PDB file of C-alpha atoms in Angstrom:
ATOM      1  CA  MET A  93      91.787 130.063 123.622  1.00  0.00           C
ATOM      2  CA  ALA A  94      89.409 132.725 124.790  1.00  0.00           C
ATOM      3  CA  VAL A  95      86.133 133.054 122.916  1.00  0.00           C
ATOM      4  CA  CYS A  96      86.011 136.128 120.680  1.00  0.00           C
ATOM      5  CA  SER A  97      83.027 137.580 118.846  1.00  0.00           C
ATOM      6  CA  PRO A  98      82.986 137.485 115.034  1.00  0.00           C
ATOM      7  CA  PRO A  99      83.475 140.675 113.012  1.00  0.00           C
ATOM      8  CA  ILE A 100      80.565 143.059 113.623  1.00  0.00           C
ATOM      9  CA  ALA A 101      79.665 146.054 111.500  1.00  0.00           C
ATOM     10  CA  LEU A 102      80.633 149.500 112.775  1.00  0.00           C
ATOM     11  CA  ALA A 103      82.514 148.160 115.789  1.00  0.00           C
ATOM     12  CA  PHE A 104      85.930 146.782 116.656  1.00  0.00           C
ATOM     13  CA  PRO A 105      85.715 143.098 117.651  1.00  0.00           C
ATOM     14  CA  CYS A 106      87.515 141.939 120.777  1.00  0.00           C
ATOM     15  CA  LEU A 107      91.042 140.588 120.783  1.00  0.00           C
ATOM     16  CA  SER A 108      91.966 137.183 122.142  1.00  0.00           C
ATOM     17  CA  PRO A 109      95.485 136.146 123.278  1.00  0.00           C
ATOM     18  CA  ALA A 110      98.479 136.560 120.993  1.00  0.00           C
ATOM     19  CA  LYS A 111      97.750 133.456 118.930  1.00  0.00           C
ATOM     20  CA  PHE A 112      94.610 135.048 117.486  1.00  0.00           C
ATOM     21  CA  SER A 113      94.210 138.622 116.354  1.00  0.00           C
ATOM     22  CA  LEU A 114      91.121 140.235 114.855  1.00  0.00           C
ATOM     23  CA  ASN A 115      91.289 143.665 113.261  1.00  0.00           C
ATOM     24  CA  SER A 116      88.556 145.651 111.564  1.00  0.00           C
ATOM     25  CA  CYS A 117      88.154 148.956 109.834  1.00  0.00           C
ATOM     26  CA  THR A 118      85.534 150.796 107.828  1.00  0.00           C
ATOM     27  CA  LEU A 119      85.923 151.935 104.232  1.00  0.00           C
ATOM     28  CA  GLU A 120      83.811 154.684 102.707  1.00  0.00           C
ATOM     29  CA  MET A 121      83.427 155.781  99.098  1.00  0.00           C
ATOM     30  CA  LYS A 122      82.834 159.419  98.079  1.00  0.00           C
ATOM     31  CA  PHE A 123      80.419 160.213  95.233  1.00  0.00           C
ATOM     32  CA  TRP A 124      77.760 162.813  94.422  1.00  0.00           C
ATOM     33  CA  GLY A 125      74.091 162.563  95.424  1.00  0.00           C
ATOM     34  CA  LYS A 126      72.099 160.998  98.219  1.00  0.00           C
ATOM     35  CA  ARG A 127      71.912 157.512  99.588  1.00  0.00           C
ATOM     36  CA  ARG A 128      68.671 155.565  99.568  1.00  0.00           C
ATOM     37  CA  ASN A 129      67.187 153.899 102.611  1.00  0.00           C
ATOM     38  CA  ARG A 130      66.204 150.247 102.468  1.00  0.00           C
ATOM     39  CA  VAL A 131      63.853 148.147 104.579  1.00  0.00           C
ATOM     40  CA  ILE A 132      65.519 144.904 105.680  1.00  0.00           C
ATOM     41  CA  THR A 133      63.803 141.765 106.947  1.00  0.00           C
ATOM     42  CA  LEU A 134      65.497 138.562 108.019  1.00  0.00           C
ATOM     43  CA  ALA A 135      63.920 135.918 105.810  1.00  0.00           C
ATOM     44  CA  ALA A 136      65.336 132.784 104.259  1.00  0.00           C
ATOM     45  CA  SER A 137      65.179 132.307 100.522  1.00  0.00           C
ATOM     46  CA  SER A 138      62.091 130.674  99.086  1.00  0.00           C
ATOM     47  CA  PRO A 139      62.106 127.735  96.634  1.00  0.00           C
ATOM     48  CA  ASN A 140      61.331 130.228  93.848  1.00  0.00           C
ATOM     49  CA  SER A 141      64.115 132.639  94.809  1.00  0.00           C
ATOM     50  CA  SER A 142      66.320 133.833  91.947  1.00  0.00           C
ATOM     51  CA  TYR A 143      69.312 132.961  94.144  1.00  0.00           C
ATOM     52  CA  ASN A 144      68.581 129.242  93.903  1.00  0.00           C
ATOM     53  CA  VAL A 145      70.586 128.867  90.706  1.00  0.00           C
ATOM     54  CA  GLU A 146      72.398 125.592  90.137  1.00  0.00           C
ATOM     55  CA  ARG A 147      74.593 126.743  87.266  1.00  0.00           C
ATOM     56  CA  LYS A 148      77.804 128.421  88.418  1.00  0.00           C
ATOM     57  CA  ARG A 149      80.561 130.364  86.734  1.00  0.00           C
ATOM     58  CA  LYS A 150      84.143 130.583  87.984  1.00  0.00           C
ATOM     59  CA  VAL A 151      85.628 134.034  88.504  1.00  0.00           C
ATOM     60  CA  VAL A 152      88.837 135.374  90.010  1.00  0.00           C
ATOM     61  CA  GLU A 153      88.655 137.924  92.828  1.00  0.00           C
ATOM     62  CA  HIS A 154      91.488 140.393  93.451  1.00  0.00           C
ATOM     63  CA  LEU A 155      91.924 142.357  96.664  1.00  0.00           C
ATOM     64  CA  CYS A 156      94.449 145.103  97.348  1.00  0.00           C
ATOM     65  CA  LEU A 157      94.961 146.862 100.675  1.00  0.00           C
ATOM     66  CA  LEU A 158      96.949 150.102 100.761  1.00  0.00           C
ATOM     67  CA  ARG A 159      98.724 152.052 103.485  1.00  0.00           C
ATOM     68  CA  ALA A 160      98.642 155.685 102.416  1.00  0.00           C
ATOM     69  CA  ASN A 161     101.139 158.283 103.595  1.00  0.00           C
ATOM     70  CA  GLU A 162      99.990 160.389 106.519  1.00  0.00           C
ATOM     71  CA  ASP A 163     100.323 163.596 104.513  1.00  0.00           C
ATOM     72  CA  LEU A 164      98.049 162.373 101.693  1.00  0.00           C
ATOM     73  CA  SER A 165      95.875 165.297 100.600  1.00  0.00           C
ATOM     74  CA  ASP A 166      92.234 165.060  99.539  1.00  0.00           C
ATOM     75  CA  GLU A 167      93.197 165.893  95.966  1.00  0.00           C
ATOM     76  CA  GLN A 168      95.905 163.219  95.881  1.00  0.00           C
ATOM     77  CA  GLU A 169      93.525 160.668  97.349  1.00  0.00           C
ATOM     78  CA  LYS A 170      90.895 161.513  94.729  1.00  0.00           C
ATOM     79  CA  ASP A 171      93.444 161.185  91.923  1.00  0.00           C
ATOM     80  CA  MET A 172      94.577 157.815  93.258  1.00  0.00           C
ATOM     81  CA  LEU A 173      91.080 156.348  93.663  1.00  0.00           C
ATOM     82  CA  ASP A 174      89.780 157.824  90.412  1.00  0.00           C
ATOM     83  CA  ASN A 175      92.650 156.357  88.420  1.00  0.00           C
ATOM     84  CA  LEU A 176      92.319 152.970  90.090  1.00  0.00           C
ATOM     85  CA  TYR A 177      88.581 152.940  89.417  1.00  0.00           C
ATOM     86  CA  THR A 178      88.803 154.034  85.772  1.00  0.00           C
ATOM     87  CA  SER A 179      91.520 151.459  85.079  1.00  0.00           C
ATOM     88  CA  GLN A 180      88.699 149.034  84.273  1.00  0.00           C
ATOM     89  CA  TYR A 181      88.004 151.018  81.110  1.00  0.00           C
ATOM     90  CA  HIS A 182      91.578 150.748  79.861  1.00  0.00           C
ATOM     91  CA  MET A 183      92.358 147.102  80.618  1.00  0.00           C
ATOM     92  CA  ALA A 184      90.712 143.995  79.240  1.00  0.00           C
ATOM     93  CA  GLY A 185      89.581 141.336  81.673  1.00  0.00           C
ATOM     94  CA  ILE A 186      88.326 143.461  84.576  1.00  0.00           C
ATOM     95  CA  VAL A 187      84.729 142.403  85.186  1.00  0.00           C
ATOM     96  CA  ALA A 188      83.872 144.587  88.199  1.00  0.00           C
ATOM     97  CA  ILE A 189      85.553 146.963  90.634  1.00  0.00           C
ATOM     98  CA  SER A 190      84.827 148.729  93.916  1.00  0.00           C
ATOM     99  CA  LEU A 191      87.142 150.621  96.255  1.00  0.00           C
ATOM    100  CA  GLY A 192      87.115 152.875  99.264  1.00  0.00           C
ATOM    101  CA  ARG A 193      88.822 154.552 102.199  1.00  0.00           C
ATOM    102  CA  THR A 194      89.041 153.537 105.841  1.00  0.00           C
ATOM    103  CA  SER A 195      87.244 155.827 108.254  1.00  0.00           C
ATOM    104  CA  ASP A 196      88.457 154.108 111.450  1.00  0.00           C
ATOM    105  CA  GLN A 197      91.944 153.514 112.785  1.00  0.00           C
ATOM    106  CA  ASN A 198      93.061 149.866 112.646  1.00  0.00           C
ATOM    107  CA  PRO A 199      96.126 148.090 114.063  1.00  0.00           C
ATOM    108  CA  GLU A 200      97.444 147.232 110.590  1.00  0.00           C
ATOM    109  CA  ASN A 201      97.141 150.883 109.474  1.00  0.00           C
ATOM    110  CA  TYR A 202      95.539 150.035 106.126  1.00  0.00           C
ATOM    111  CA  THR A 203      93.868 153.145 104.789  1.00  0.00           C
ATOM    112  CA  HIS A 204      92.275 152.031 101.493  1.00  0.00           C
ATOM    113  CA  GLY A 205      90.956 148.888  99.862  1.00  0.00           C
ATOM    114  CA  VAL A 206      90.336 147.813  96.254  1.00  0.00           C
ATOM    115  CA  PHE A 207      88.241 144.888  95.005  1.00  0.00           C
ATOM    116  CA  MET A 208      88.371 143.696  91.391  1.00  0.00           C
ATOM    117  CA  ARG A 209      86.870 140.717  89.574  1.00  0.00           C
ATOM    118  CA  PHE A 210      88.376 138.980  86.562  1.00  0.00           C
ATOM    119  CA  HIS A 211      87.085 136.228  84.288  1.00  0.00           C
ATOM    120  CA  LYS A 212      90.099 133.974  84.797  1.00  0.00           C
ATOM    121  CA  LYS A 213      93.594 133.747  86.281  1.00  0.00           C
ATOM    122  CA  GLU A 214      95.199 134.561  82.932  1.00  0.00           C
ATOM    123  CA  ASP A 215      93.380 137.912  82.891  1.00  0.00           C
ATOM    124  CA  LEU A 216      94.660 138.706  86.381  1.00  0.00           C
ATOM    125  CA  ALA A 217      98.214 137.768  85.377  1.00  0.00           C
ATOM    126  CA  LYS A 218      97.970 140.132  82.390  1.00  0.00           C
ATOM    127  CA  TYR A 219      96.617 142.863  84.674  1.00  0.00           C
ATOM    128  CA  TYR A 220      99.689 142.693  86.903  1.00  0.00           C
ATOM    129  CA  GLN A 221     101.880 143.240  83.808  1.00  0.00           C
ATOM    130  CA  ASN A 222      99.601 145.709  81.997  1.00  0.00           C
ATOM    131  CA  THR A 223     101.369 148.957  81.085  1.00  0.00           C
ATOM    132  CA  SER A 224      98.283 151.035  81.990  1.00  0.00           C
ATOM    133  CA  TYR A 225      98.139 149.447  85.451  1.00  0.00           C
ATOM    134  CA  LEU A 226     101.877 149.885  85.974  1.00  0.00           C
ATOM    135  CA  ARG A 227     101.518 153.558  85.008  1.00  0.00           C
ATOM    136  CA  VAL A 228      98.673 154.070  87.501  1.00  0.00           C
ATOM    137  CA  LEU A 229     100.730 152.296  90.148  1.00  0.00           C
ATOM    138  CA  LYS A 230     103.803 154.421  89.434  1.00  0.00           C
ATOM    139  CA  GLU A 231     102.082 157.810  89.072  1.00  0.00           C
ATOM    140  CA  TYR A 232      99.046 157.640  91.370  1.00  0.00           C
ATOM    141  CA  VAL A 233      99.622 154.890  93.974  1.00  0.00           C
ATOM    142  CA  SER A 234     103.309 154.500  94.812  1.00  0.00           C
ATOM    143  CA  PRO A 235     103.871 158.240  95.471  1.00  0.00           C
ATOM    144  CA  TYR A 236     101.013 158.259  97.986  1.00  0.00           C
ATOM    145  CA  CYS A 237     101.287 154.802  99.620  1.00  0.00           C
ATOM    146  CA  HIS A 238     104.140 153.054 101.389  1.00  0.00           C
ATOM    147  CA  ASP A 239     102.805 149.495 101.457  1.00  0.00           C
ATOM    148  CA  LEU A 240     100.438 147.229  99.495  1.00  0.00           C
ATOM    149  CA  LEU A 241      98.926 143.828 100.291  1.00  0.00           C
ATOM    150  CA  TYR A 242      97.478 141.646  97.525  1.00  0.00           C
ATOM    151  CA  VAL A 243      95.121 138.692  97.980  1.00  0.00           C
ATOM    152  CA  ASP A 244      93.775 136.719  94.999  1.00  0.00           C
ATOM    153  CA  PHE A 245      91.340 133.814  94.978  1.00  0.00           C
ATOM    154  CA  GLU A 246      89.161 131.818  92.632  1.00  0.00           C
ATOM    155  CA  ALA A 247      85.436 131.675  93.406  1.00  0.00           C
ATOM    156  CA  GLU A 248      82.056 130.774  91.914  1.00  0.00           C
ATOM    157  CA  VAL A 249      79.046 132.983  91.208  1.00  0.00           C
ATOM    158  CA  GLU A 250      75.650 132.435  89.615  1.00  0.00           C
ATOM    159  CA  ASP A 251      75.961 131.933  85.865  1.00  0.00           C
ATOM    160  CA  ASP A 252      74.025 135.100  85.152  1.00  0.00           C
ATOM    161  CA  ILE A 253      75.319 138.241  83.464  1.00  0.00           C
ATOM    162  CA  LEU A 254      74.163 140.578  86.272  1.00  0.00           C
ATOM    163  CA  ALA A 255      75.710 138.377  88.970  1.00  0.00           C
ATOM    164  CA  ILE A 256      78.975 137.939  87.073  1.00  0.00           C
ATOM    165  CA  PHE A 257      79.446 141.628  86.230  1.00  0.00           C
ATOM    166  CA  ARG A 258      77.877 142.849  89.505  1.00  0.00           C
ATOM    167  CA  LYS A 259      75.430 145.039  87.605  1.00  0.00           C
ATOM    168  CA  GLY A 260      71.823 146.064  88.141  1.00  0.00           C
ATOM    169  CA  GLU A 261      69.850 147.789  90.886  1.00  0.00           C
ATOM    170  CA  GLU A 262      70.902 145.309  93.569  1.00  0.00           C
ATOM    171  CA  PHE A 263      74.575 146.227  93.127  1.00  0.00           C
ATOM    172  CA  ASN A 264      74.020 149.987  93.045  1.00  0.00           C
ATOM    173  CA  TYR A 265      73.991 150.380  96.824  1.00  0.00           C
ATOM    174  CA  GLY A 266      75.054 148.503  99.922  1.00  0.00           C
ATOM    175  CA  VAL A 267      78.120 147.530 101.911  1.00  0.00           C
ATOM    176  CA  GLU A 268      81.171 145.693 100.597  1.00  0.00           C
ATOM    177  CA  PHE A 269      82.484 143.503 103.407  1.00  0.00           C
ATOM    178  CA  VAL A 270      85.851 141.736 103.155  1.00  0.00           C
ATOM    179  CA  LEU A 271      87.131 139.121 105.592  1.00  0.00           C
ATOM    180  CA  LEU A 272      90.700 137.826 105.304  1.00  0.00           C
ATOM    181  CA  ILE A 273      91.540 134.676 107.264  1.00  0.00           C
ATOM    182  CA  LYS A 274      94.661 132.739 108.176  1.00  0.00           C
ATOM    183  CA  PHE A 275      93.814 129.167 109.147  1.00  0.00           C
ATOM    184  CA  ASN A 276      95.947 126.709 111.073  1.00  0.00           C
ATOM    185  CA  GLU A 277      97.956 124.740 108.535  1.00  0.00           C
ATOM    186  CA  GLY A 278      96.533 121.441 109.788  1.00  0.00           C
ATOM    187  CA  ALA A 279      92.967 122.645 109.206  1.00  0.00           C
ATOM    188  CA  LEU A 280      93.340 123.797 105.592  1.00  0.00           C
ATOM    189  CA  ASP A 281      92.089 120.684 103.793  1.00  0.00           C
ATOM    190  CA  GLY A 282      89.312 119.670 106.169  1.00  0.00           C
ATOM    191  CA  PRO A 283      87.838 121.815 108.945  1.00  0.00           C
ATOM    192  CA  ALA A 284      88.576 125.077 107.135  1.00  0.00           C
ATOM    193  CA  GLU A 285      86.673 124.059 104.016  1.00  0.00           C
ATOM    194  CA  ASP A 286      83.796 122.788 106.148  1.00  0.00           C
ATOM    195  CA  ALA A 287      83.580 126.093 108.029  1.00  0.00           C
ATOM    196  CA  LEU A 288      83.704 128.149 104.828  1.00  0.00           C
ATOM    197  CA  THR A 289      81.041 125.958 103.222  1.00  0.00           C
ATOM    198  CA  SER A 290      78.797 126.547 106.229  1.00  0.00           C
ATOM    199  CA  LEU A 291      79.265 130.311 105.874  1.00  0.00           C
ATOM    200  CA  ALA A 292      78.553 130.165 102.131  1.00  0.00           C
ATOM    201  CA  ASN A 293      75.380 128.135 102.686  1.00  0.00           C
ATOM    202  CA  LEU A 294      74.189 130.563 105.352  1.00  0.00           C
ATOM    203  CA  ALA A 295      74.784 133.575 103.097  1.00  0.00           C
ATOM    204  CA  PHE A 296      72.854 131.823 100.317  1.00  0.00           C
ATOM    205  CA  GLU A 297      69.830 131.418 102.583  1.00  0.00           C
ATOM    206  CA  PHE A 298      69.327 135.166 103.151  1.00  0.00           C
ATOM    207  CA  PRO A 299      68.993 137.068  99.852  1.00  0.00           C
ATOM    208  CA  SER A 300      66.978 139.712 101.710  1.00  0.00           C
ATOM    209  CA  LEU A 301      70.258 140.703 103.393  1.00  0.00           C
ATOM    210  CA  ILE A 302      72.994 139.618 100.989  1.00  0.00           C
ATOM    211  CA  VAL A 303      73.282 140.343  97.276  1.00  0.00           C
ATOM    212  CA  GLN A 304      76.311 138.131  96.670  1.00  0.00           C
ATOM    213  CA  SER A 305      79.081 136.394  98.600  1.00  0.00           C
ATOM    214  CA  THR A 306      82.240 134.772  97.241  1.00  0.00           C
ATOM    215  CA  GLN A 307      85.106 133.019  98.968  1.00  0.00           C
ATOM    216  CA  GLY A 308      88.257 131.115  98.144  1.00  0.00           C
ATOM    217  CA  ARG A 309      91.826 130.179  98.941  1.00  0.00           C
ATOM    218  CA  ASN A 310      94.485 132.828  98.407  1.00  0.00           C
ATOM    219  CA  PHE A 311      96.833 131.835  95.585  1.00  0.00           C
ATOM    220  CA  ASN A 312      98.968 134.995  95.632  1.00  0.00           C
ATOM    221  CA  LEU A 313     102.419 133.739  96.653  1.00  0.00           C
ATOM    222  CA  GLU A 314     103.511 137.230  97.693  1.00  0.00           C
ATOM    223  CA  SER A 315     100.947 137.441 100.514  1.00  0.00           C
ATOM    224  CA  LYS A 316     101.168 134.526 102.910  1.00  0.00           C
ATOM    225  CA  GLU A 317      99.639 136.497 105.779  1.00  0.00           C
ATOM    226  CA  TYR A 318      96.193 135.138 104.888  1.00  0.00           C
ATOM    227  CA  THR A 319      95.146 131.788 103.454  1.00  0.00           C
ATOM    228  CA  HIS A 320      91.529 132.595 102.503  1.00  0.00           C
ATOM    229  CA  ALA A 321      89.254 135.537 101.726  1.00  0.00           C
ATOM    230  CA  ILE A 322      85.515 136.216 101.705  1.00  0.00           C
ATOM    231  CA  VAL A 323      83.844 139.133  99.887  1.00  0.00           C
ATOM    232  CA  THR A 324      80.182 139.823 100.717  1.00  0.00           C
ATOM    233  CA  ARG A 325      77.946 142.538  99.303  1.00  0.00           C
ATOM    234  CA  PHE A 326      75.302 143.377 101.908  1.00  0.00           C
ATOM    235  CA  ARG A 327      72.239 145.377 100.921  1.00  0.00           C
ATOM    236  CA  SER A 328      72.864 147.970 103.663  1.00  0.00           C
ATOM    237  CA  VAL A 329      74.695 148.631 106.910  1.00  0.00           C
ATOM    238  CA  GLU A 330      71.573 147.419 108.718  1.00  0.00           C
ATOM    239  CA  ALA A 331      71.566 144.181 106.721  1.00  0.00           C
ATOM    240  CA  GLN A 332      75.198 143.515 107.616  1.00  0.00           C
ATOM    241  CA  LYS A 333      74.502 144.067 111.313  1.00  0.00           C
ATOM    242  CA  ILE A 334      71.420 141.825 111.279  1.00  0.00           C
ATOM    243  CA  PHE A 335      73.356 139.006 109.628  1.00  0.00           C
ATOM    244  CA  MET A 336      76.404 139.260 111.881  1.00  0.00           C
ATOM    245  CA  ASP A 337      74.285 139.550 115.009  1.00  0.00           C
ATOM    246  CA  SER A 338      72.296 136.444 114.074  1.00  0.00           C
ATOM    247  CA  SER A 339      72.606 133.307 116.183  1.00  0.00           C
ATOM    248  CA  GLU A 340      73.281 131.241 113.049  1.00  0.00           C
ATOM    249  CA  TYR A 341      76.311 133.311 112.061  1.00  0.00           C
ATOM    250  CA  ASN A 342      77.707 133.417 115.578  1.00  0.00           C
ATOM    251  CA  HIS A 343      77.251 129.667 115.985  1.00  0.00           C
ATOM    252  CA  ILE A 344      79.332 128.976 112.868  1.00  0.00           C
ATOM    253  CA  TRP A 345      81.946 131.479 113.987  1.00  0.00           C
ATOM    254  CA  GLU A 346      82.324 130.142 117.509  1.00  0.00           C
ATOM    255  CA  SER A 347      82.000 126.419 116.783  1.00  0.00           C
ATOM    256  CA  LYS A 348      83.792 126.075 113.433  1.00  0.00           C
ATOM    257  CA  LEU A 349      85.986 129.115 112.779  1.00  0.00           C
ATOM    258  CA  LEU A 350      87.488 130.236 116.082  1.00  0.00           C
ATOM    259  CA  PRO A 351      89.117 126.862 116.906  1.00  0.00           C
ATOM    260  CA  ILE A 352      91.124 126.832 113.646  1.00  0.00           C
ATOM    261  CA  ILE A 353      91.844 130.530 112.977  1.00  0.00           C
ATOM    262  CA  LEU A 354      95.214 132.152 113.655  1.00  0.00           C
ATOM    263  CA  GLN A 355      94.443 135.640 112.403  1.00  0.00           C
ATOM    264  CA  THR A 356      91.806 137.669 110.569  1.00  0.00           C
ATOM    265  CA  LEU A 357      91.432 141.126 109.091  1.00  0.00           C
ATOM    266  CA  SER A 358      88.015 142.532 108.206  1.00  0.00           C
ATOM    267  CA  PHE A 359      86.940 145.768 106.588  1.00  0.00           C
ATOM    268  CA  HIS A 360      83.917 147.189 104.803  1.00  0.00           C
ATOM    269  CA  PHE A 361      82.956 150.228 102.764  1.00  0.00           C
ATOM    270  CA  LEU A 362      79.756 151.816 101.537  1.00  0.00           C
ATOM    271  CA  VAL A 363      79.101 151.718  97.808  1.00  0.00           C
ATOM    272  CA  ALA A 364      77.013 153.851  95.456  1.00  0.00           C
ATOM    273  CA  PRO A 365      76.626 154.348  91.696  1.00  0.00           C
ATOM    274  CA  VAL A 366      79.203 156.529  90.021  1.00  0.00           C
ATOM    275  CA  GLY A 367      77.957 160.106  90.034  1.00  0.00           C
ATOM    276  CA  THR A 368      76.279 159.984  93.450  1.00  0.00           C
ATOM    277  CA  GLU A 369      77.479 160.697  96.948  1.00  0.00           C
ATOM    278  CA  LEU A 370      76.649 158.840 100.145  1.00  0.00           C
ATOM    279  CA  MET A 371      75.138 161.265 102.635  1.00  0.00           C
TER     280      MET A 371
END
């Protein structure tokens, strides 16, 4: 298998032979206002870092990728995203939500992405059957999109209210990066978990770049395209690039991930507080 670079921000990674495909796209959110600049330094966490928290809380992460119709208007897109975003206020169990639009063409032709967090699997199951969600899907998503992909996984976060609900200054800005992976079946219970643990440990070491990172095995039986997912909130586009250009990240990718990966899909989008616009 030819060696391929890991996903890199703002660029399409290379493609290896047919056995392994790597696709990426960029998602961007529209709000009102201006985006702040941040100074990023590559520094490992100190012993006193607030990220060194032993207590963990389980959460359930929900990802949805959409393929919108080519004739989708700006007004229709706004209605769709607004109704998806405000669904959190009408349904119990949704802990956090972010969503956005692709700004680059990608081989899979996904145009939009949605990330949601729930307290537990039962809350997610109720969400899928919720009449408010079904109404949003029927009136504001299905008329404008011709395909959906769902990925759901259980993860752990710091047992802290800001970390669980993704609230506070640290979550007001940054880049939401999603990596979907399909591992070789023979690697699922050993090498795959080892590789993902290495990535999680590396993300934990750099709070100056990463606000939060979660990962887990996809348990959605309707989407067998990918076995695992990783969601990482970077502090900025620059922070994402620094991390993914680092020798540590590339070493894990080339030595532990590439040998056992069949397929990946990565995308990211800029985030901002409601009521502001990224400039």
